[in-house]
Coordinates of C-alpha atoms in Angstrom, one line a residue:
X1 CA 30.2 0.8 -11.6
X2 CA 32.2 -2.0 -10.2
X3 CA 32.4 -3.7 -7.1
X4 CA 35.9 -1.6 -6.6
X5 CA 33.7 1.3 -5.8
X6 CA 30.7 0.1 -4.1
X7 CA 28.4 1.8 -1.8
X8 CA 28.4 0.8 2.1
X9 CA 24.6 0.8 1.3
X10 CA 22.1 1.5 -1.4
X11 CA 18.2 2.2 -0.8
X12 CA 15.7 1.7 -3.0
X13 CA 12.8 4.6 -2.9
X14 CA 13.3 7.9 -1.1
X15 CA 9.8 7.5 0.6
X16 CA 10.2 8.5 4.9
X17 CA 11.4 4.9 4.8
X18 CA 14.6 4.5 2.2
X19 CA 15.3 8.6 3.2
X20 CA 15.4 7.8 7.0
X21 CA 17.7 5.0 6.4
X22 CA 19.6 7.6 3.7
X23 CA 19.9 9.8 6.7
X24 CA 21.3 7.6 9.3
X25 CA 23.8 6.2 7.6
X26 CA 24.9 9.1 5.6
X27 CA 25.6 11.1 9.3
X28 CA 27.6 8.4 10.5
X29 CA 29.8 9.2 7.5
X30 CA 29.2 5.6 5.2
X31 CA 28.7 6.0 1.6
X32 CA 25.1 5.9 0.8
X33 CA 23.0 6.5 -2.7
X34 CA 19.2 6.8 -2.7
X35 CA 17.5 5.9 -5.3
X36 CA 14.0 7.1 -6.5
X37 CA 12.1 6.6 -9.4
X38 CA 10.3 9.9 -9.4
X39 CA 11.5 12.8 -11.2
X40 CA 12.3 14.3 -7.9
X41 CA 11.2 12.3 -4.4
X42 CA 7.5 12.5 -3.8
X43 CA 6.3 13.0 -7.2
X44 CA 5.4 9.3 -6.9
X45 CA 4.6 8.7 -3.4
X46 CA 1.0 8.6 -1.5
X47 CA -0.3 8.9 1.8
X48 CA -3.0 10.0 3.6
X49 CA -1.2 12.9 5.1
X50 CA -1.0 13.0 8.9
X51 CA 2.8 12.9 10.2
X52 CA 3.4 12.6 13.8
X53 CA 6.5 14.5 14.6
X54 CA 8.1 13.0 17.8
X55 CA 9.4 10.1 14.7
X56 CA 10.9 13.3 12.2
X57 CA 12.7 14.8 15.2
X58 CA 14.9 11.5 16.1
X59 CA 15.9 11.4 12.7
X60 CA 16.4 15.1 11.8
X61 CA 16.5 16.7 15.0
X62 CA 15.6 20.7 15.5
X63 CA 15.7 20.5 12.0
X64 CA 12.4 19.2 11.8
X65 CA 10.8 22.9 12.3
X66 CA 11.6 23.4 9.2
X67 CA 9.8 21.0 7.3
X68 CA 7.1 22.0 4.9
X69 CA 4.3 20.7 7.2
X70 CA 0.7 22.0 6.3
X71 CA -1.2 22.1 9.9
X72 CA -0.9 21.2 13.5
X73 CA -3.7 18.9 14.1
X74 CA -6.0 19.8 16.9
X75 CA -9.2 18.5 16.3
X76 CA -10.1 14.7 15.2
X77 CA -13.3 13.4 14.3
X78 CA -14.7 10.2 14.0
X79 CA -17.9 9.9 12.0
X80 CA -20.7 7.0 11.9
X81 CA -22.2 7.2 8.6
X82 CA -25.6 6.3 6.9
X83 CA -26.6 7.5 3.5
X84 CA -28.4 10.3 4.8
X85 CA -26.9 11.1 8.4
X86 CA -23.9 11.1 10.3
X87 CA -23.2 10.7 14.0
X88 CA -19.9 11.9 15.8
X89 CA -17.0 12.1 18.3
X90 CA -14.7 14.7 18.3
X91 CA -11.3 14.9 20.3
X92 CA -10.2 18.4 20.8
X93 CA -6.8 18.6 23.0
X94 CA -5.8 22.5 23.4
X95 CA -2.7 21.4 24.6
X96 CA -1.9 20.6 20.8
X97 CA -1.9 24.5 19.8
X98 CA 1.8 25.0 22.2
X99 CA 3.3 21.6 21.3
X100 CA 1.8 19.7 18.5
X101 CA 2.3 16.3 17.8
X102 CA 0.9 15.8 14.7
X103 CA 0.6 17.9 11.3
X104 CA -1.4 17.6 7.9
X105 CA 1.4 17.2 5.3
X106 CA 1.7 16.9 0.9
X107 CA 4.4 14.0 0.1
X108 CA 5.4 16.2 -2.9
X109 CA 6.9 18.8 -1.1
X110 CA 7.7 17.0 2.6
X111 CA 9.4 14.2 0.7
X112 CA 11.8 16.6 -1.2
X113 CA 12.6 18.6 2.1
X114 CA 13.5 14.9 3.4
X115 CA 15.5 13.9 1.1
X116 CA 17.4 17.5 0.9
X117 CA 18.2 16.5 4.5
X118 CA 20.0 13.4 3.2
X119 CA 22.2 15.1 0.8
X120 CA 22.6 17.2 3.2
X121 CA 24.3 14.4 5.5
X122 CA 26.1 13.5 3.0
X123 CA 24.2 10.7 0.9
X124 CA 23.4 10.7 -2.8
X125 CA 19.8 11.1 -4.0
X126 CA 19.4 10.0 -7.8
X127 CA 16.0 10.8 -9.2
X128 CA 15.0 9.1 -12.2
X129 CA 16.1 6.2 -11.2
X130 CA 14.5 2.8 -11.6
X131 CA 15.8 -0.1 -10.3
X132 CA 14.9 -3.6 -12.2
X133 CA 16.5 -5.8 -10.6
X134 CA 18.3 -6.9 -7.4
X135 CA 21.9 -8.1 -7.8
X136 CA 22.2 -11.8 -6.8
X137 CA 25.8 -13.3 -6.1
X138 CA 26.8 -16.8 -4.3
X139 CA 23.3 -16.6 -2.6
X140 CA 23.8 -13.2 -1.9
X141 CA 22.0 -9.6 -2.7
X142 CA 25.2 -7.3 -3.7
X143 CA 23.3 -4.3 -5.4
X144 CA 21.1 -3.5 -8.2
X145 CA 20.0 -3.2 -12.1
X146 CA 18.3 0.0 -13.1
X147 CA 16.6 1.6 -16.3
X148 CA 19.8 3.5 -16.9
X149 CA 22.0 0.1 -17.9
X150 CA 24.3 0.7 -14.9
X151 CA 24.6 -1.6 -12.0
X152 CA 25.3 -0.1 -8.8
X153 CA 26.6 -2.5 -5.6
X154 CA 26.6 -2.4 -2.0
X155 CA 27.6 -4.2 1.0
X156 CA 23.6 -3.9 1.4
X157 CA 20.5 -2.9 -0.4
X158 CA 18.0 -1.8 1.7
X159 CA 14.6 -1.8 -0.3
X160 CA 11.4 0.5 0.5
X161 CA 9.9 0.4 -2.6
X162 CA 6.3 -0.2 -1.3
X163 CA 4.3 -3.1 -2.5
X164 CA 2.6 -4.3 -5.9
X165 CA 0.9 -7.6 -6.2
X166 CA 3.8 -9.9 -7.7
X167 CA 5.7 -6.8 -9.9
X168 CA 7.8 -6.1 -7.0
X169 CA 11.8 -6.6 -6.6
X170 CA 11.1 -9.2 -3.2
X171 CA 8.8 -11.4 -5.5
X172 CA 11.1 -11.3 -8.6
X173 CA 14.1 -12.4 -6.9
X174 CA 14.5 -16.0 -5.7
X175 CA 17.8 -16.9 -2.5
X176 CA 18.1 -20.5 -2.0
X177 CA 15.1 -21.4 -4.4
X178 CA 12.5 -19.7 -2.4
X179 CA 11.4 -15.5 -3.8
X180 CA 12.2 -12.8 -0.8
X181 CA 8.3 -12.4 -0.5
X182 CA 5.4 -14.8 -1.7
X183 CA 2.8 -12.9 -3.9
X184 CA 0.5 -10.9 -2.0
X185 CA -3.4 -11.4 -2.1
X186 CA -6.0 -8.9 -3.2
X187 CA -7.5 -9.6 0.8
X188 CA -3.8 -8.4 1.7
X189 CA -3.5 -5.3 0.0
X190 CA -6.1 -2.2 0.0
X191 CA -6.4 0.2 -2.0
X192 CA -6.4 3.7 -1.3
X193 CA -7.5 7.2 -3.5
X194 CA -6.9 10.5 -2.5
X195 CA -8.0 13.9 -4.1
X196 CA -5.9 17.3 -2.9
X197 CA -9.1 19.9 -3.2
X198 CA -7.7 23.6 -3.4
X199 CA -9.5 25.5 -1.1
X200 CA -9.2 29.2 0.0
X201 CA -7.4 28.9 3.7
X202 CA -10.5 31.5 5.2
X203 CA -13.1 28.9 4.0
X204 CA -10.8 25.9 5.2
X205 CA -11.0 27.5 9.1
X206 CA -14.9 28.6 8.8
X207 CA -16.3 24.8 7.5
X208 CA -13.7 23.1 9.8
X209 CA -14.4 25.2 12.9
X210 CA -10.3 25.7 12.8
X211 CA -8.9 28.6 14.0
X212 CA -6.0 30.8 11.8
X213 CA -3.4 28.0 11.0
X214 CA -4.7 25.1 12.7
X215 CA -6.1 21.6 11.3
X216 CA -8.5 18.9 11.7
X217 CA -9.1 15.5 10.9
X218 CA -12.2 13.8 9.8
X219 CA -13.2 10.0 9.6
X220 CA -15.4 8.3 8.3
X221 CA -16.9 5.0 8.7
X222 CA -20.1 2.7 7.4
X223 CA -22.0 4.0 4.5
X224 CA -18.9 6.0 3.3
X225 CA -17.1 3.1 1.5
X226 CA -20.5 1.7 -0.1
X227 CA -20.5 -1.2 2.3
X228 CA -16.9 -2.0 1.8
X229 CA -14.2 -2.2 4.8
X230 CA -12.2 0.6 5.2
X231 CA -12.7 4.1 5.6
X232 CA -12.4 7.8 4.3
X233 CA -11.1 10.9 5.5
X234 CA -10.7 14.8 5.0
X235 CA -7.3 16.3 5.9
X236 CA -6.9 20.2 6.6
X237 CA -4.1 21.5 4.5
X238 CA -2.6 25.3 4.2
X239 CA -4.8 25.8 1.3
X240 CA -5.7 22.5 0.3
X241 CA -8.1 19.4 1.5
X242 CA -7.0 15.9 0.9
X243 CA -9.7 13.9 1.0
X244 CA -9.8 10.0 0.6
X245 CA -9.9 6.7 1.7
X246 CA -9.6 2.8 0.8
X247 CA -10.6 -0.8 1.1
X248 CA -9.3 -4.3 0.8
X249 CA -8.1 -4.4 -3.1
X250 CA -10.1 -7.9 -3.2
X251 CA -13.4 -5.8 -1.9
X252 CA -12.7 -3.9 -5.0
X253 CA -12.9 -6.7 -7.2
X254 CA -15.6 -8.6 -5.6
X255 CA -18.3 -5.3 -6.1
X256 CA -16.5 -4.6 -9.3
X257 CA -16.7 -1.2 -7.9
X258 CA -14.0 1.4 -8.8
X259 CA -11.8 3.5 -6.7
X260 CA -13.0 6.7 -8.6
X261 CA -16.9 5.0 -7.0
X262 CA -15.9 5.3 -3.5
X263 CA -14.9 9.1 -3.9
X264 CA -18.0 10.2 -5.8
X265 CA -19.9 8.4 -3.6
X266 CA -18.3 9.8 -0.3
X267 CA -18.0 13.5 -1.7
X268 CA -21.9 13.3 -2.1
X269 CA -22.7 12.4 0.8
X270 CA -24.7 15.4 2.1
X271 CA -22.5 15.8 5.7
X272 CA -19.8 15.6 3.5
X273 CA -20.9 17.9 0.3
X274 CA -21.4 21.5 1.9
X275 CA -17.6 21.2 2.9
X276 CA -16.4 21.1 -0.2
X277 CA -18.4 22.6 -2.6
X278 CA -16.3 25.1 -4.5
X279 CA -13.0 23.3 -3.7
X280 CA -11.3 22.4 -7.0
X281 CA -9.3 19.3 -7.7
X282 CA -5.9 19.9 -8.5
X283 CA -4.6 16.3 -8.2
X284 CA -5.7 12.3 -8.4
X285 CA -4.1 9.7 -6.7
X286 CA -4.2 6.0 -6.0
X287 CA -1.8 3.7 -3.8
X288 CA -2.0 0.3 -2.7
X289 CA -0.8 -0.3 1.1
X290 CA -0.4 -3.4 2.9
X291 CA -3.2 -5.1 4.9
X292 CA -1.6 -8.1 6.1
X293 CA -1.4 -7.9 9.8
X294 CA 1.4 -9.1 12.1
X295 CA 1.2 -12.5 10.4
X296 CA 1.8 -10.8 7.0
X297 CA 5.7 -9.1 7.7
X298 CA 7.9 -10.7 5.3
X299 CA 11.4 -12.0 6.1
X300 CA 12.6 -8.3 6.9
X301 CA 16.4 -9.3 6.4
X302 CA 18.4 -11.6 4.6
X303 CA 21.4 -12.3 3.1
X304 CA 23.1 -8.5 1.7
X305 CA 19.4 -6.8 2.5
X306 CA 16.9 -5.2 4.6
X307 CA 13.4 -4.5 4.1
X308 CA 11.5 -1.6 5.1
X309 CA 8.1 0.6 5.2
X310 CA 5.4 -0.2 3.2
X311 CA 7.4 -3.4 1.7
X312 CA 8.1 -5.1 4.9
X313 CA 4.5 -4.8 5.2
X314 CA 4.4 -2.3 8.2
X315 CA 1.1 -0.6 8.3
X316 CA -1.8 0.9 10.8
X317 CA -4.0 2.7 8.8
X318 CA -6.3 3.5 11.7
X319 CA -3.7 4.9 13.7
X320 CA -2.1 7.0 10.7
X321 CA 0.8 4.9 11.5
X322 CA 2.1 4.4 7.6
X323 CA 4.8 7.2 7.7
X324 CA 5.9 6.7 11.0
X325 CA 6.2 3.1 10.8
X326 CA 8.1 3.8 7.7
X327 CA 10.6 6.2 9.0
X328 CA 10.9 4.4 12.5
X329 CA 11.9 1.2 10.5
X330 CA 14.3 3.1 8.4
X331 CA 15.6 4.9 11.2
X332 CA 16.2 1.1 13.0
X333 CA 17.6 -0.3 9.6
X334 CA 20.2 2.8 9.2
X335 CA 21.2 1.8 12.7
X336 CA 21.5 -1.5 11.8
X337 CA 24.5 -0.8 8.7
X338 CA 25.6 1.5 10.9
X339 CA 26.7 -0.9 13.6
X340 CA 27.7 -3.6 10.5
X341 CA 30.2 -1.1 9.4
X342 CA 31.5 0.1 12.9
X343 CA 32.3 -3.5 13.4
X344 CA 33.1 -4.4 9.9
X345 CA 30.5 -7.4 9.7
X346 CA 27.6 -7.6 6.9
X347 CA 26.9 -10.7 7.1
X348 CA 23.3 -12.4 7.5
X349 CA 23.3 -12.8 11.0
X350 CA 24.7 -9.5 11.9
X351 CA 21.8 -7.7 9.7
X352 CA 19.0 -9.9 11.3
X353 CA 19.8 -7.7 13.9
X354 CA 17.5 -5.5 12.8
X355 CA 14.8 -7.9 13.2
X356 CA 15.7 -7.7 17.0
X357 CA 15.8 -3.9 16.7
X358 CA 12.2 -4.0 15.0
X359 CA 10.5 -6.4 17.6
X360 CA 12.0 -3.9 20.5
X361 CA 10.3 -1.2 19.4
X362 CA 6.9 0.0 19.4
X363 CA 6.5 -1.0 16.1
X364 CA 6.2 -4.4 16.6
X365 CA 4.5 -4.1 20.1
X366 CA 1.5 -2.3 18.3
X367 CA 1.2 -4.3 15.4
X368 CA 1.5 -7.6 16.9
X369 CA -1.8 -6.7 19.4
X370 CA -4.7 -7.5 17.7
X371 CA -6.6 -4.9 16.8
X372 CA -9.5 -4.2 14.4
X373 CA -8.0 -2.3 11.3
X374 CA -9.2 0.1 8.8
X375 CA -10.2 -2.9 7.0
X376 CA -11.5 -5.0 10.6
X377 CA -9.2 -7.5 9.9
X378 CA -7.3 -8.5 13.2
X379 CA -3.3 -9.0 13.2

């Protein structure tokens, strides 16, 4: 594809990030594609699996009823364990059962309800799709390279593509001598493993204390990462349990213990062992997601691109704030292309307007408090 018929805007991952972006740009009527590696969006994508609402609705609007979410969340728990014993705090707001404002989700299928909502605005979602490289002309990113050979361009690139430890497109491409993001360190990245346990939906409300179509959350700190930061959880689904958790990637490395460790070890734990016995795995997965603080955002805009979600660094596990960080800073980035195109200005310092739009939100306000993380390391 030449630069004849480039995009107004091309993001990188349909994760909440890149398909919130997708969204907002596609309903103000610019030309938009969406790329995602996956064979459809969400077969490659992790989180824990708690989605606060309020953040779908400004994007989607009514629409967002009809999202395949799993539970309303009414119950969470917070659990101090040893080896042998646990001690508790539960939150229980009954306010939660007319107007929820949370919900246990699966990426695999709210993902691909998302990104139907994008092609449904009007952008183009292209599974399969890996992108290699970003473009770089006269100082300048002005599209990408992917697996297929072809080269698509944009007036900008907008990447949510998560975050590796020096594999990513940020590292690998260099403006002005200097990469878009320094390598991160294992003490900057955590890694996180999550089981989804098929579970009869009766059994789910009887062990959980849940009433017919309702959720909780449970989790769980001290012995139930073997010593290392971080924590685990359990996750009501429809018919499922996701159960997980994480630690700091260099924690990992330093015990030489594995991720598949931590989950045998929580899942025997004997408060945590009578809920699931006779639940059956039905799927593994492992993610890594940022652990940098405040301190460790990246240059969130530059020259022809924005950065988003996981890659710009924006993460609060303890608050469950991964997706919503991700889709509020898509939602703000989509904005941002909006207004370049309404004004017909995509230059530098017009997109480090969304650098301004990021530190006026609540995004930046929360993470820029210090505050003790899933990992206790302060911003």
């Amino acid at each position: 594809m030449g630069d004849e018929e480039k995009f107004d805007a091309v993001v990188v991952g349909a994760g909440p990030a890149g398909t919130a972006a997708a969204i907002i740009m596609a309903k103000a009527g610019l030309q938009v594609a969406l790329l995602e590696r996956g064979a459809k969006p969400g077969s490659k994508n992790v989180m824990g699996g708690i989605l606060y609402n309020h953040y779908l609705e400004e994007i989607v609007g009514e629409d967002w009823k009809q999202a395949p979410l799993e539970r309303p969340i009414i119950e969470e728990r917070r659990w101090l364990m040893t080896p042998e014993a646990a001690i508790g705090i539960d939150y229980k707001n009954l306010r939660n059962r007319q107007h929820p404002h949370s919900y246990s989700v699966l990426r695999a299928r709210f993902d691909a309800w998302f990104a139907e909502q994008a092609e449904k605005a009007g952008a183009m979602v292209v599974p399969e799709t890996v992108v290699d490289r970003l473009i770089v002309k006269d100082g300048r990113v002005v599209g990408v390279g992917t697996g297929r050979g072809d080269d698509l361009y944009a007036e900008v690139t907008i990447v949510c593509e998560g975050i590796g430890l020096g594999s990513g497109l940020l590292e690998s491409t260099v403006i002005a001598g200097r990469p878009l993001r320094r390598k991160l360190r294992a003490d900057e990245v955590a890694m996180a493993v999550k089981e989804i346990m098929q579970l009869d939906p009766g059994l789910i409300e009887e062990r959980f204390n849940c009433d017919p179509g309702e959720g909780c959350t449970i989790e769980c700190f001290g012995d139930s990462t073997m010593g290392m930061s971080g924590f685990m959880f359990i996750y009501t689904n429809r018919d499922t349990l996701s159960v997980g958790g994480g630690a700091l990637l260099s924690e990992f490395n330093k015990t030489l213990r594995t991720p598949n460790d931590l989950m045998e070890h929580f899942k025997s734990h004997p408060a945590i062992k009578p809920l699931l016995r006779g639940a059956e795995t039905v799927e593994y997965l492992a993610h890594l997601i940022p652990e940098g603080g405040y301190r460790g955002i990246p240059k969130v805009s530059g020259p022809g691109y924005l950065v988003c979600g996981d890659a710009a660094m924006l993460s609060n596990p303890v608050h469950r704030e991964g997706s919503n960080l991700a889709m509020e800073s898509g939602r703000l980035a989509g904005e941002t292309v909006v207004h370049a195109k309404e004004v017909g200005d995509f230059s530098e310092r017009r997109l480090a307007e969304y650098r301004g739009r990021l530190d006026h939100s609540w995004i930046m306000a929360d993470t820029r408090r210090c505050h003790c993380s899933s990992t206790t390391r302060s911003c």
